[in-house]
Coordinates of C-alpha atoms in Angstrom, one line a residue:
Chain A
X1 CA 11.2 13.7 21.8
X2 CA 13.3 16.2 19.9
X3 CA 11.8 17.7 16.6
X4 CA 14.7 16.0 14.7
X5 CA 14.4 12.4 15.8
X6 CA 10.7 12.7 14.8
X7 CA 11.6 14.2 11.4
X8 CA 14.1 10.8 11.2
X9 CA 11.6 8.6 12.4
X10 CA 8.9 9.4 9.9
X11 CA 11.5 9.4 6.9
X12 CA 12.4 5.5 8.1
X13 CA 8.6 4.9 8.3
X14 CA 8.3 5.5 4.6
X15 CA 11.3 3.9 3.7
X16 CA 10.4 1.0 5.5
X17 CA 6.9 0.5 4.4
X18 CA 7.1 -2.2 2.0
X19 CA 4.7 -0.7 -1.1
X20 CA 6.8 2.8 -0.5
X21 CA 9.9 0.8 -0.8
X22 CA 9.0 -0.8 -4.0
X23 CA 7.7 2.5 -5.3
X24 CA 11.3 4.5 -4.9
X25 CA 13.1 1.4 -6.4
X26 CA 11.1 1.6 -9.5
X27 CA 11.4 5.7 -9.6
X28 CA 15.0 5.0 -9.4
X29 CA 15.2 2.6 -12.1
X30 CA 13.3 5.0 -14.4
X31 CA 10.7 3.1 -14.4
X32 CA 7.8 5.1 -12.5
X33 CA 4.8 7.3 -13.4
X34 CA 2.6 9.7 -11.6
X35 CA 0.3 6.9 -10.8
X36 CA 3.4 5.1 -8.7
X37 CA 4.1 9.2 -7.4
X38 CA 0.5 8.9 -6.4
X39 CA 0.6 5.9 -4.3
X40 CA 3.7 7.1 -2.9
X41 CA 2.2 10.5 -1.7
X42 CA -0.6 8.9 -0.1
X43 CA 0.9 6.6 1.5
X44 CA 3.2 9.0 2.6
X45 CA 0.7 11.3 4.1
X46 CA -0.9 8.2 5.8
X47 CA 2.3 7.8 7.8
X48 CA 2.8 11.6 8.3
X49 CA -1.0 11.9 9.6
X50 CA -0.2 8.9 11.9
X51 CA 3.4 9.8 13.0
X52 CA 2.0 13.7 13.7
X53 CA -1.2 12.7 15.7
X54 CA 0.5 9.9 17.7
X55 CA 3.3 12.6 19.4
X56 CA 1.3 16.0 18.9
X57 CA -0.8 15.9 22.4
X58 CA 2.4 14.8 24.5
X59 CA 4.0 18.4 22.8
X60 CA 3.3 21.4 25.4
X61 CA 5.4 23.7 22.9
X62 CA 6.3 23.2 19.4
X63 CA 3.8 21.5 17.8
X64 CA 3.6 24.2 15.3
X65 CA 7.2 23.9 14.1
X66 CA 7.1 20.0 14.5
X67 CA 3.9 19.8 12.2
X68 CA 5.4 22.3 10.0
X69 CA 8.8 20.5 9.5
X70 CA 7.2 17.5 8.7
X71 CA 5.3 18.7 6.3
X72 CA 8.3 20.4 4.5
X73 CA 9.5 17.5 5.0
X74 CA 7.1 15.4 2.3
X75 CA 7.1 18.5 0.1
X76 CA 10.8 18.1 -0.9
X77 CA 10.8 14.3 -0.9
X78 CA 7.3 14.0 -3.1
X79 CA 8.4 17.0 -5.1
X80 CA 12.0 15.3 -5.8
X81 CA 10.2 12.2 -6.5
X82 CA 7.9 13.4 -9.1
X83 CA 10.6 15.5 -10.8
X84 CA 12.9 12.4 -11.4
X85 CA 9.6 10.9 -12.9
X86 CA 8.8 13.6 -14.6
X87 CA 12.5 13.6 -16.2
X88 CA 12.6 10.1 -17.1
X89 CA 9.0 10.2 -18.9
X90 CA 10.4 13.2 -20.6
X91 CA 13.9 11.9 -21.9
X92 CA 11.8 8.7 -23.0
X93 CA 10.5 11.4 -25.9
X94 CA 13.5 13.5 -26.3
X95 CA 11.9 16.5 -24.5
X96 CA 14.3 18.6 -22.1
X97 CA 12.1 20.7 -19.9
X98 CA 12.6 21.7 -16.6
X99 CA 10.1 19.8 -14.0
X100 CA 8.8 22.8 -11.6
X101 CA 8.2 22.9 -8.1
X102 CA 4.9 24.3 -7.0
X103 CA 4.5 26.2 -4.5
X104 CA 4.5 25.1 -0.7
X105 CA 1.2 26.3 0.5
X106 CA 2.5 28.3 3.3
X107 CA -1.2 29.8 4.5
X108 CA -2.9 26.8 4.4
X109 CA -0.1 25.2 6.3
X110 CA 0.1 28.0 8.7
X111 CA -4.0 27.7 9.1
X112 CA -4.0 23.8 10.1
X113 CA -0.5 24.1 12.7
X114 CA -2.3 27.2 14.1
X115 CA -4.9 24.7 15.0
X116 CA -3.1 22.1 16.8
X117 CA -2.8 24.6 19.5
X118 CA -6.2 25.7 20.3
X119 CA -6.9 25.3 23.8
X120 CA -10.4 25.6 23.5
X121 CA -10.7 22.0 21.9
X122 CA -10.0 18.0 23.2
X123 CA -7.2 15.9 22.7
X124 CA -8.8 13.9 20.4
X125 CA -9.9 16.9 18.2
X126 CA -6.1 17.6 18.1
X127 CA -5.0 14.2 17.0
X128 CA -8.0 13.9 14.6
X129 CA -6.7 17.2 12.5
X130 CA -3.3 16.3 13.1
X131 CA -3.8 13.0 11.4
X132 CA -6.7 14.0 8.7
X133 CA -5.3 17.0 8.3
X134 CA -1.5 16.7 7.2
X135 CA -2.5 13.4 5.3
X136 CA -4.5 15.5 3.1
X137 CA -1.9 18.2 2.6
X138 CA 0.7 15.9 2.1
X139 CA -1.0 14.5 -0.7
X140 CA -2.2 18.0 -2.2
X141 CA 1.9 18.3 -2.4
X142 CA 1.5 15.7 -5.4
X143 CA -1.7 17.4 -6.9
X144 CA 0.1 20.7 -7.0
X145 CA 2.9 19.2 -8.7
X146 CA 1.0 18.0 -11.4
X147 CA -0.7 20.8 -11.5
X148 CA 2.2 23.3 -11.9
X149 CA 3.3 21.2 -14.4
X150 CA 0.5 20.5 -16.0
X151 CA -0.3 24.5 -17.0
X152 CA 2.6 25.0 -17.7
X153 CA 3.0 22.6 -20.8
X154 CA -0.1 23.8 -21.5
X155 CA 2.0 27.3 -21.8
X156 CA 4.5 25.9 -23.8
X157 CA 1.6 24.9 -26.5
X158 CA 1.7 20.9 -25.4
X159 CA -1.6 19.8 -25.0
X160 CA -2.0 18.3 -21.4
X161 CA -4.7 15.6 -20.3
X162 CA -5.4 15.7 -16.7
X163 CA -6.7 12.6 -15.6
X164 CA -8.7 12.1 -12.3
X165 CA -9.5 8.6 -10.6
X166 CA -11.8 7.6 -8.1
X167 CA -11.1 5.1 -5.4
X168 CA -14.2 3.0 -5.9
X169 CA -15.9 3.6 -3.2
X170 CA -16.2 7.4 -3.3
X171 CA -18.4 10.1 -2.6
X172 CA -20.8 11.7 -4.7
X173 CA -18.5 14.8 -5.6
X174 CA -15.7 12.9 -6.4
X175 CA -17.7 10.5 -9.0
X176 CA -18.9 13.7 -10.5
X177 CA -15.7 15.2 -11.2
X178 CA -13.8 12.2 -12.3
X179 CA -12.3 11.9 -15.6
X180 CA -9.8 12.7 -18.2
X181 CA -9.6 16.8 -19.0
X182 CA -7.6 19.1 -21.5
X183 CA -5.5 21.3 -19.0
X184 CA -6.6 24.4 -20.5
X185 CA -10.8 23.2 -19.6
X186 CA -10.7 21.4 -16.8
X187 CA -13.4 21.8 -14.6
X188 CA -13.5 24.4 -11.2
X189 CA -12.6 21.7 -8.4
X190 CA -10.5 19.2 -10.0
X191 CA -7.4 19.3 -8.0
X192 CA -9.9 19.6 -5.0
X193 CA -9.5 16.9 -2.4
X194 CA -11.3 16.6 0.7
X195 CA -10.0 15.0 4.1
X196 CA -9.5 11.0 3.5
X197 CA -10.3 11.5 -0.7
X198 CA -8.1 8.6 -2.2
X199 CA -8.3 10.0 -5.8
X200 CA -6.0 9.5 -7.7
X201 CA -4.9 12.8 -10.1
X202 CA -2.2 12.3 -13.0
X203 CA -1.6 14.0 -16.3
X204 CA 0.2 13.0 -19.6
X205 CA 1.2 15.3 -21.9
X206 CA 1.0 15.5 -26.0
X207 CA 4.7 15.4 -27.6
X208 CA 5.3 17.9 -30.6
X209 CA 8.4 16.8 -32.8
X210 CA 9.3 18.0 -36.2
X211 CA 8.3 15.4 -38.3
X212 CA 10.3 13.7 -40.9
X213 CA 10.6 14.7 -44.4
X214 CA 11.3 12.4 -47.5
X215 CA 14.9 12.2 -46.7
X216 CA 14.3 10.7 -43.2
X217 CA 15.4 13.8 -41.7
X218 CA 12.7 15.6 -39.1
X219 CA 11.5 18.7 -40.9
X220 CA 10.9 22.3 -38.7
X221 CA 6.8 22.0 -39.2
X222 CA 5.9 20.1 -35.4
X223 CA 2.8 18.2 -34.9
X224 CA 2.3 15.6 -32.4
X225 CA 4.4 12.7 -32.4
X226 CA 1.8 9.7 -31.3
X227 CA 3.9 6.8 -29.6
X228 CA 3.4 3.7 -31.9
X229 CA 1.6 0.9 -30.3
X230 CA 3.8 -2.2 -30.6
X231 CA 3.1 -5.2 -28.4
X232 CA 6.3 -7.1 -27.4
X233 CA 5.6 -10.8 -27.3
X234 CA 4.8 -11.9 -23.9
X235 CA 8.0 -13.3 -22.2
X236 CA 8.4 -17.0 -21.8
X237 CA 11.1 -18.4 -19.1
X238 CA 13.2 -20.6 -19.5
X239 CA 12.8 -24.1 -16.8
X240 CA 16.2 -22.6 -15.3
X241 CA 13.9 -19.3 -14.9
X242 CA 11.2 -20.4 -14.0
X243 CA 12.9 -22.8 -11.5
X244 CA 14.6 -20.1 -10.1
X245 CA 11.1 -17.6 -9.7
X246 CA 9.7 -20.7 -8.1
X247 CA 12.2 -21.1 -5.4
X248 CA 12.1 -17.3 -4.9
X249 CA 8.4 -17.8 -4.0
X250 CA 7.9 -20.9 -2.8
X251 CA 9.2 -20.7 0.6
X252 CA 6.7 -17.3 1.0
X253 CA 3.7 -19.3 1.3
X254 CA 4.7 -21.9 3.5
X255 CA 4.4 -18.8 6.9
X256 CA 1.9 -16.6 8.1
X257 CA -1.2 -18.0 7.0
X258 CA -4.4 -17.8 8.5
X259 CA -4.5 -17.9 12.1
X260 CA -1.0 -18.4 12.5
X261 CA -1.0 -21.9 10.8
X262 CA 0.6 -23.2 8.2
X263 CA -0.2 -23.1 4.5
X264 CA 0.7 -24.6 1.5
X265 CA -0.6 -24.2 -1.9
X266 CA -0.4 -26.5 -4.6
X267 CA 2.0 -24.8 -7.0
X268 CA 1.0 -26.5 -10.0
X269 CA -2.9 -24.8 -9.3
X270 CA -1.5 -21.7 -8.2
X271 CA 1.5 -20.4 -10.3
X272 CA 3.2 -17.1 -9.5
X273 CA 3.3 -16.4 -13.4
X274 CA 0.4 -17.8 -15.9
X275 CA 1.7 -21.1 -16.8
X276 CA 1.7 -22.5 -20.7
X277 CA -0.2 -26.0 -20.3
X278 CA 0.8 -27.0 -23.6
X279 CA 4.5 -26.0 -23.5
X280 CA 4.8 -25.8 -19.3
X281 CA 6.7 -22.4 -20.2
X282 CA 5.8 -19.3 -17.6
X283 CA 4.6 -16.4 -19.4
X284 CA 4.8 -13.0 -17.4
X285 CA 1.0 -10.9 -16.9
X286 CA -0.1 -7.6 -16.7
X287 CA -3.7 -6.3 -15.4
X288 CA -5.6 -3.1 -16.9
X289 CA -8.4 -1.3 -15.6
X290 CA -11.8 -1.4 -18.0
X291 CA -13.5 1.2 -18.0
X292 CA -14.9 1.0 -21.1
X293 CA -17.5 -2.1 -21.2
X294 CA -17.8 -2.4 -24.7
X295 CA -14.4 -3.6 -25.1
X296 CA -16.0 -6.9 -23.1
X297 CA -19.2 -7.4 -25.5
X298 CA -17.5 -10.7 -25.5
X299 CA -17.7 -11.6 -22.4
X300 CA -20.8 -12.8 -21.7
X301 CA -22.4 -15.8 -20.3
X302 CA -23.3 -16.3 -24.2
X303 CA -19.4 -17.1 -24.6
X304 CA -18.9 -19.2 -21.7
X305 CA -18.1 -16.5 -19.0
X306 CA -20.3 -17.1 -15.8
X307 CA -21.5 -13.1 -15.8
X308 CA -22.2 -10.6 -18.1
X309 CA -18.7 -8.3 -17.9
X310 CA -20.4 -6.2 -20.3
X311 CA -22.9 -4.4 -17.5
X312 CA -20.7 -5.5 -14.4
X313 CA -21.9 -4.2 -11.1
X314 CA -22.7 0.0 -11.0
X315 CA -20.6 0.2 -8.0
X316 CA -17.5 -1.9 -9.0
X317 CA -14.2 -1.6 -10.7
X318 CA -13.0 -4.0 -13.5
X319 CA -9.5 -5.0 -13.9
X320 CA -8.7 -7.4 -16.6
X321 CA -5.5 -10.0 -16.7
X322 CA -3.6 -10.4 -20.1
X323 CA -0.3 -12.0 -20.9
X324 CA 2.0 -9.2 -21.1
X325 CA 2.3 -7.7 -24.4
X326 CA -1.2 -9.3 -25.7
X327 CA -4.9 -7.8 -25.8
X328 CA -6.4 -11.5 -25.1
X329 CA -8.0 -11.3 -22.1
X330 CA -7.1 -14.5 -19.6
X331 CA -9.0 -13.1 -16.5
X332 CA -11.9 -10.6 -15.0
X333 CA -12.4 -9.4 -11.7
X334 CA -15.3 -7.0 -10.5
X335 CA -14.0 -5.5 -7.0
X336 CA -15.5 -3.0 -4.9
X337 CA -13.4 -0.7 -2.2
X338 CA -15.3 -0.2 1.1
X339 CA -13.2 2.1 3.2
X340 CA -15.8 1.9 5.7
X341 CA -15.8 -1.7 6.0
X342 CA -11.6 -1.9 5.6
X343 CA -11.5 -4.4 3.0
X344 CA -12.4 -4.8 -1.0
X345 CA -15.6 -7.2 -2.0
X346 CA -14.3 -9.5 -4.7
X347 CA -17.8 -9.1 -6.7
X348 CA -17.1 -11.1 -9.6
X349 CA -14.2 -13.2 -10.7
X350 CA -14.3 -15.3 -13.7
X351 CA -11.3 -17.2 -15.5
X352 CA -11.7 -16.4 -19.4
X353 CA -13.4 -20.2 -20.6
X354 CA -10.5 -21.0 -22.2
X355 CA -8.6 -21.2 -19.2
X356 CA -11.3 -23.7 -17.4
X357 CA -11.4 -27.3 -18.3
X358 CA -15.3 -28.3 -19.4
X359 CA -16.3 -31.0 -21.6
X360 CA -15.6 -28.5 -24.8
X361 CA -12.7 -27.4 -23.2
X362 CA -10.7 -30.4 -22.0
X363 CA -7.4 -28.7 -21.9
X364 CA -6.9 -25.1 -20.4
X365 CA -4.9 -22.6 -22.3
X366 CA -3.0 -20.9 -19.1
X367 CA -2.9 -22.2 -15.4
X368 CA -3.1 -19.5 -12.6
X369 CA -5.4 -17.2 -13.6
X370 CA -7.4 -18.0 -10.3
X371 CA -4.8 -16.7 -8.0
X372 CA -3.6 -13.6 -10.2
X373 CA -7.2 -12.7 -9.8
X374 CA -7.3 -13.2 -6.4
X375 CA -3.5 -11.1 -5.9
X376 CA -5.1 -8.3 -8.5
X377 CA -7.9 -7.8 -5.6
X378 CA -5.2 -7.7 -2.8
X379 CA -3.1 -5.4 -4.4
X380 CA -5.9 -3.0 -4.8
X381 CA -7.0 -3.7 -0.8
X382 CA -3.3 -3.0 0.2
X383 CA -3.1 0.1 -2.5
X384 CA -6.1 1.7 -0.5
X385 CA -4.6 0.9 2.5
X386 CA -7.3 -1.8 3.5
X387 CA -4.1 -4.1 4.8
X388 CA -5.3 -6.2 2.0
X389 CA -8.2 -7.4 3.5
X390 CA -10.5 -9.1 0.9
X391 CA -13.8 -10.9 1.3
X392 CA -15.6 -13.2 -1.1
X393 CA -18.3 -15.1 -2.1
X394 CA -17.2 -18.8 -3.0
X395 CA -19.4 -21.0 -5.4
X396 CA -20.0 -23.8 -3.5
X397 CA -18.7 -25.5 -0.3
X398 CA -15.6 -27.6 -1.5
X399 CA -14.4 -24.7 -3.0
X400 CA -15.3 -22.5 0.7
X401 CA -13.0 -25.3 2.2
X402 CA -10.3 -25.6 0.0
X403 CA -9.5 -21.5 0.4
X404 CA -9.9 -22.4 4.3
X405 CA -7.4 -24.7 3.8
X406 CA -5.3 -23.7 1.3
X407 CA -5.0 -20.1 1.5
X408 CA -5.8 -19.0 5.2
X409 CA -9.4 -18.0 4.7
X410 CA -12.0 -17.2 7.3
X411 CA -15.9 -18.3 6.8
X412 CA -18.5 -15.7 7.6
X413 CA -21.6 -17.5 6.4
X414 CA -24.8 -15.9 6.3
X415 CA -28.0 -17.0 5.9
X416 CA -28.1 -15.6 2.5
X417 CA -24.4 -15.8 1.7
X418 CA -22.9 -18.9 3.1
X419 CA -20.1 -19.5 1.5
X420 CA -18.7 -16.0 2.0
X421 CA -15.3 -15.7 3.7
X422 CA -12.5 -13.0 4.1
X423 CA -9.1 -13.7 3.4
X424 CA -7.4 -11.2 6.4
X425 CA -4.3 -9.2 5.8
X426 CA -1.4 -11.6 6.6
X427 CA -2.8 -14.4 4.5
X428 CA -3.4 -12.0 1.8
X429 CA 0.0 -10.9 1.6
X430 CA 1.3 -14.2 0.9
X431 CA -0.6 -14.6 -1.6
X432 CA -0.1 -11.2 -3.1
X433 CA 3.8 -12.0 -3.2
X434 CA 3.4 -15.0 -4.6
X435 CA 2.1 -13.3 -8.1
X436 CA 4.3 -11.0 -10.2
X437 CA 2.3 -8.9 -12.6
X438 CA 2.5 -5.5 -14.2
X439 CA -0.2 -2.7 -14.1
X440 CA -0.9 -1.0 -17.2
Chain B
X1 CA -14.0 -35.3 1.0
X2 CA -10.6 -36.7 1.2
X3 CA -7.7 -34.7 1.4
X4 CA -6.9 -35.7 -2.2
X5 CA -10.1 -35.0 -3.5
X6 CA -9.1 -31.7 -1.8
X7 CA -6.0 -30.7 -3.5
X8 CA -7.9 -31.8 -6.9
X9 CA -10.0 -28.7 -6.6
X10 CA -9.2 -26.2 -9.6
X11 CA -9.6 -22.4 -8.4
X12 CA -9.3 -21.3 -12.1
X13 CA -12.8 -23.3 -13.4
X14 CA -15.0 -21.7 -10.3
X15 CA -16.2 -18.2 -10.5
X16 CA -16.0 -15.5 -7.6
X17 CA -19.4 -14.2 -6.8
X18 CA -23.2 -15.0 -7.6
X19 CA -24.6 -15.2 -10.4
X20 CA -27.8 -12.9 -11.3
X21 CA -26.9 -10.6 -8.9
X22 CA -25.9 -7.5 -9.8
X23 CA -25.5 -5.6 -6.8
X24 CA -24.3 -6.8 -3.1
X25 CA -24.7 -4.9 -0.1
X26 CA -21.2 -4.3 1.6
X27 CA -20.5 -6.1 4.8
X28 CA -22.2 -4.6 7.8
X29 CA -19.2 -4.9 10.0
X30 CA -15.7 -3.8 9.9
X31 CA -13.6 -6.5 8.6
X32 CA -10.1 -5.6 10.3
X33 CA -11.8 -5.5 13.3
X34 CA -14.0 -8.8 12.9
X35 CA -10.9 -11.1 12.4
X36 CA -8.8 -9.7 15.1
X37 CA -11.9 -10.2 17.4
X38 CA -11.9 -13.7 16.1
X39 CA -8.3 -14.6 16.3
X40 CA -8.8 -13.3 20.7
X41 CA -11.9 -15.0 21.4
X42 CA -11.3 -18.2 19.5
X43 CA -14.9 -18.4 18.0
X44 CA -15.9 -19.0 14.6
X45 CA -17.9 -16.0 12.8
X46 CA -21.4 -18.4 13.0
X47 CA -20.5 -18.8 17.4
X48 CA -20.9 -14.6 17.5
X49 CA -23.8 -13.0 19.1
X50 CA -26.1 -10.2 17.5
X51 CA -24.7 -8.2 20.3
X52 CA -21.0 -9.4 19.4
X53 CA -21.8 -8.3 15.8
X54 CA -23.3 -5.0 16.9
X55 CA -19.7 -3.7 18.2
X56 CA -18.0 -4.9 15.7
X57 CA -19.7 -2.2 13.0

């Protein structure tokens, strides 16, 4: 197969991939941030590692140019990408710098083709560097974008937070490095990645504006111009609207679940928006990471929620579910990533107690938080490229049956967990497109 | 259970998880790989042998 075809092949790959797809549309739309970039890059490399090892042992000659091509390849397109972010983030605050393009790391590049070649190696040792390898640099194109960038605002006097994220599951030296720096004193390290690191590596910059004087005019003396915090209030569709989102989704969860069978899920249980019950109006969500526990002092068993969000698990991530627009939390969910295992653990999930009917409660505020919670885990599976595998452990037995039923879930009882199932990536995904919800 | 008890069932007033626990061990098998096993053989996870289980890590 001829270098070019390959080079095609792997740009359709990306295109096609469903997440990918989504991502570009919401770049073009000027919508994006380096967290979409992100996502994009690694899923980008993912496809580049798998395209490169699945051709590179049938190559007697030309595997250095192939590997190289491809690899300028995803520098352009992620360094294109991240530029027209970068230049819609900016005109958002009147700024009108020039995004720059790092460097393509020629030696290091050089160093890994080099090594597709050695004959002293097996096949498998090829394919494992050409795969590990060029995912990793592919996604270093990102970190080097945002690093370029990064100093040189910093240059320019902007103050510049570098922000790094962990996956979850992570190792030791990535834990330890994690967290949100001033570009100027970052740690040694933190654009570091090592082969099959998910992090996730982002910065946001301060914005200096003259501010304005007493005739309303902005003066000549800068100083940062914080963006005011106004929430818009949450979006309510009309029954034309919400008709209209329902017949959109509806006929997406009546394929493809479980083992090929059918399913069909009650929409009035599981709505893909959170649904008034007083008014019946749809109301569009959004989902946050916590990462401070203190903001959920609140949420303890003390208040009506079944665990104590304020000390979740050590080894977990918290994502909380709000109406778009509000602070009121509707929804919690404790997940863990395990790469090893190729799926996330939904640890905890807990609907806030005023969306649960109980005797104090006979009315629930919002309908759906259930299966947002549930999407909010499969996003994250399919995000870490788990095929949004998720696994579970149901409170009692009806419930275990009705996600059998319902939803296309597997048991995998054990002595000690027996209501535990795993809802496997084509069931998952039907779920996950069901739900339409913003990340913030 | 009837089937209309069935469709009664609520996911939004039952929690995900144990309670009191505050740390789970991960799964000791590869999950991918557990389900597609499932889906060929036809058995349900509790018809697996140890030794079934054992390649399946």
């Amino acid at each position: 197969m001829r270098t070019d075809e390959i080079r095609a092949r792997l740009s359709a790959a990306i295109r096609s991939d469903s997440r990918a797809a989504a991502i570009l549309k919401k770049i073009a739309a000027g919508r994006a941030n380096f967290s979409d970039t992100m996502e994009y890059s690694l899923i980008s490399g993912r496809l580049t590692g798998r395209q490169l090892s699945a051709v590179v042992t049938e190559l007697a000659e030309g595997r250095e140019e192939l590997a190289e091509a491809l690899l300028r390849d995803r520098y352009d397109d992620i360094n294109a990408r991240c530029a027209e972010v970068q230049t819609a983030l900016d005109d958002k605050q009147g700024l009108h710098l020039a995004p720059q393009k790092a460097e393509f790391p020629k030696e290091r590049t050089t160093k890994f083709t080099r090594s597709l070649t050695d004959p002293t190696v097996k096949d498998e040792t090829i394919k494992r560097r050409a795969r590990s390898v060029s995912e990793n640099i592919t996604v270093t194109f990102h970190d080097d974008f945002i690093k370029e960038n990064a100093k040189f605002r910093d240059r320019a006097g902007l103050k510049c937070y570098v922000t790094r994220s962990t996956s979850g599951n992570c190792c030791p030296w990535c834990s330890d490095i994690a967290g949100r720096y001033l570009m100027s004193e970052q740690p040694e390290g933190l654009f570091g990645r090592h082969d099959n690191c998910d992090c996730t590596i982002v910065y946001d910059g301060q914005v200096l504006r003259g501010q304005p004087g007493e005739n309303g005019r902005r003066g000549r003396k800068w100083a940062e111009d914080k963006p005011k915090v106004e929430y818009a209030p949450p979006r309510k569709l009309s029954r034309a609207e919400a008709e209209k989102l329902q017949a959109e989704n509806l006929p997406k969860r009546l394929t493809g679940g479980g083992n090929g069978g059918i399913i069909s899920i009650n929409i009035d249980e599981l709505v893909p928006c959170l649904r008034d019950n007083q008014t019946g109006e749809l109301v569009q969500t959004e989902v946050r990471r916590i990462r401070n526990f203190s903001e959920l002092r609140e949420c303890t068993p003390r208040q009506g929620w079944d665990f104590p969000w304020n000390k979740p698990p050590r080894d977990s991530e918290v994502y909380a579910l709000s109406v778009a627009g509000s602070k009121e939390i509707e929804g919690l969910i404790a997940l863990r990533v395990e790469q090893r295992n190729q799926a996330v653990y939904m640890y905890w999930g807990n609907a806030a107690p005023h969306n649960r009917v109980t005797e104090s409660n006979p009315v629930k505020k919002f309908n759906g938080v259930g299966g947002h919670l549930f999407a909010v885990a499969i996003h994250r599976s399919l995000q870490s490229g788990l095929g949004g595998y998720v696994y579970a452990d149901a409170a009692n037995k009806e419930l275990l049956e009705h996600f059998v039923t319902e939803n296309g879930a597997v048991p995998i009882p054990t002595h000690d967990r027996p209501y535990r199932f795993i809802i496997e990536g084509k069931a998952a995904k039907t779920i996950f497109e069901s739900y339409n919800f913003d990340w913030r | 259970m009837n089937a209309d008890q069935k469709r009664d069932i609520d996911v939004d007033n039952y929690p995900i998880g144990i309670k009191d626990s505050d740390y789970v061990p991960p799964l000791e098998f590869n999950a991918q790989k557990l389900i597609e096993y499932l889906k060929s053989s036809g058995k349900t996870f509790s018809e697996l042998t140890e030794e079934e289980l054992k390649q399946l890590k």
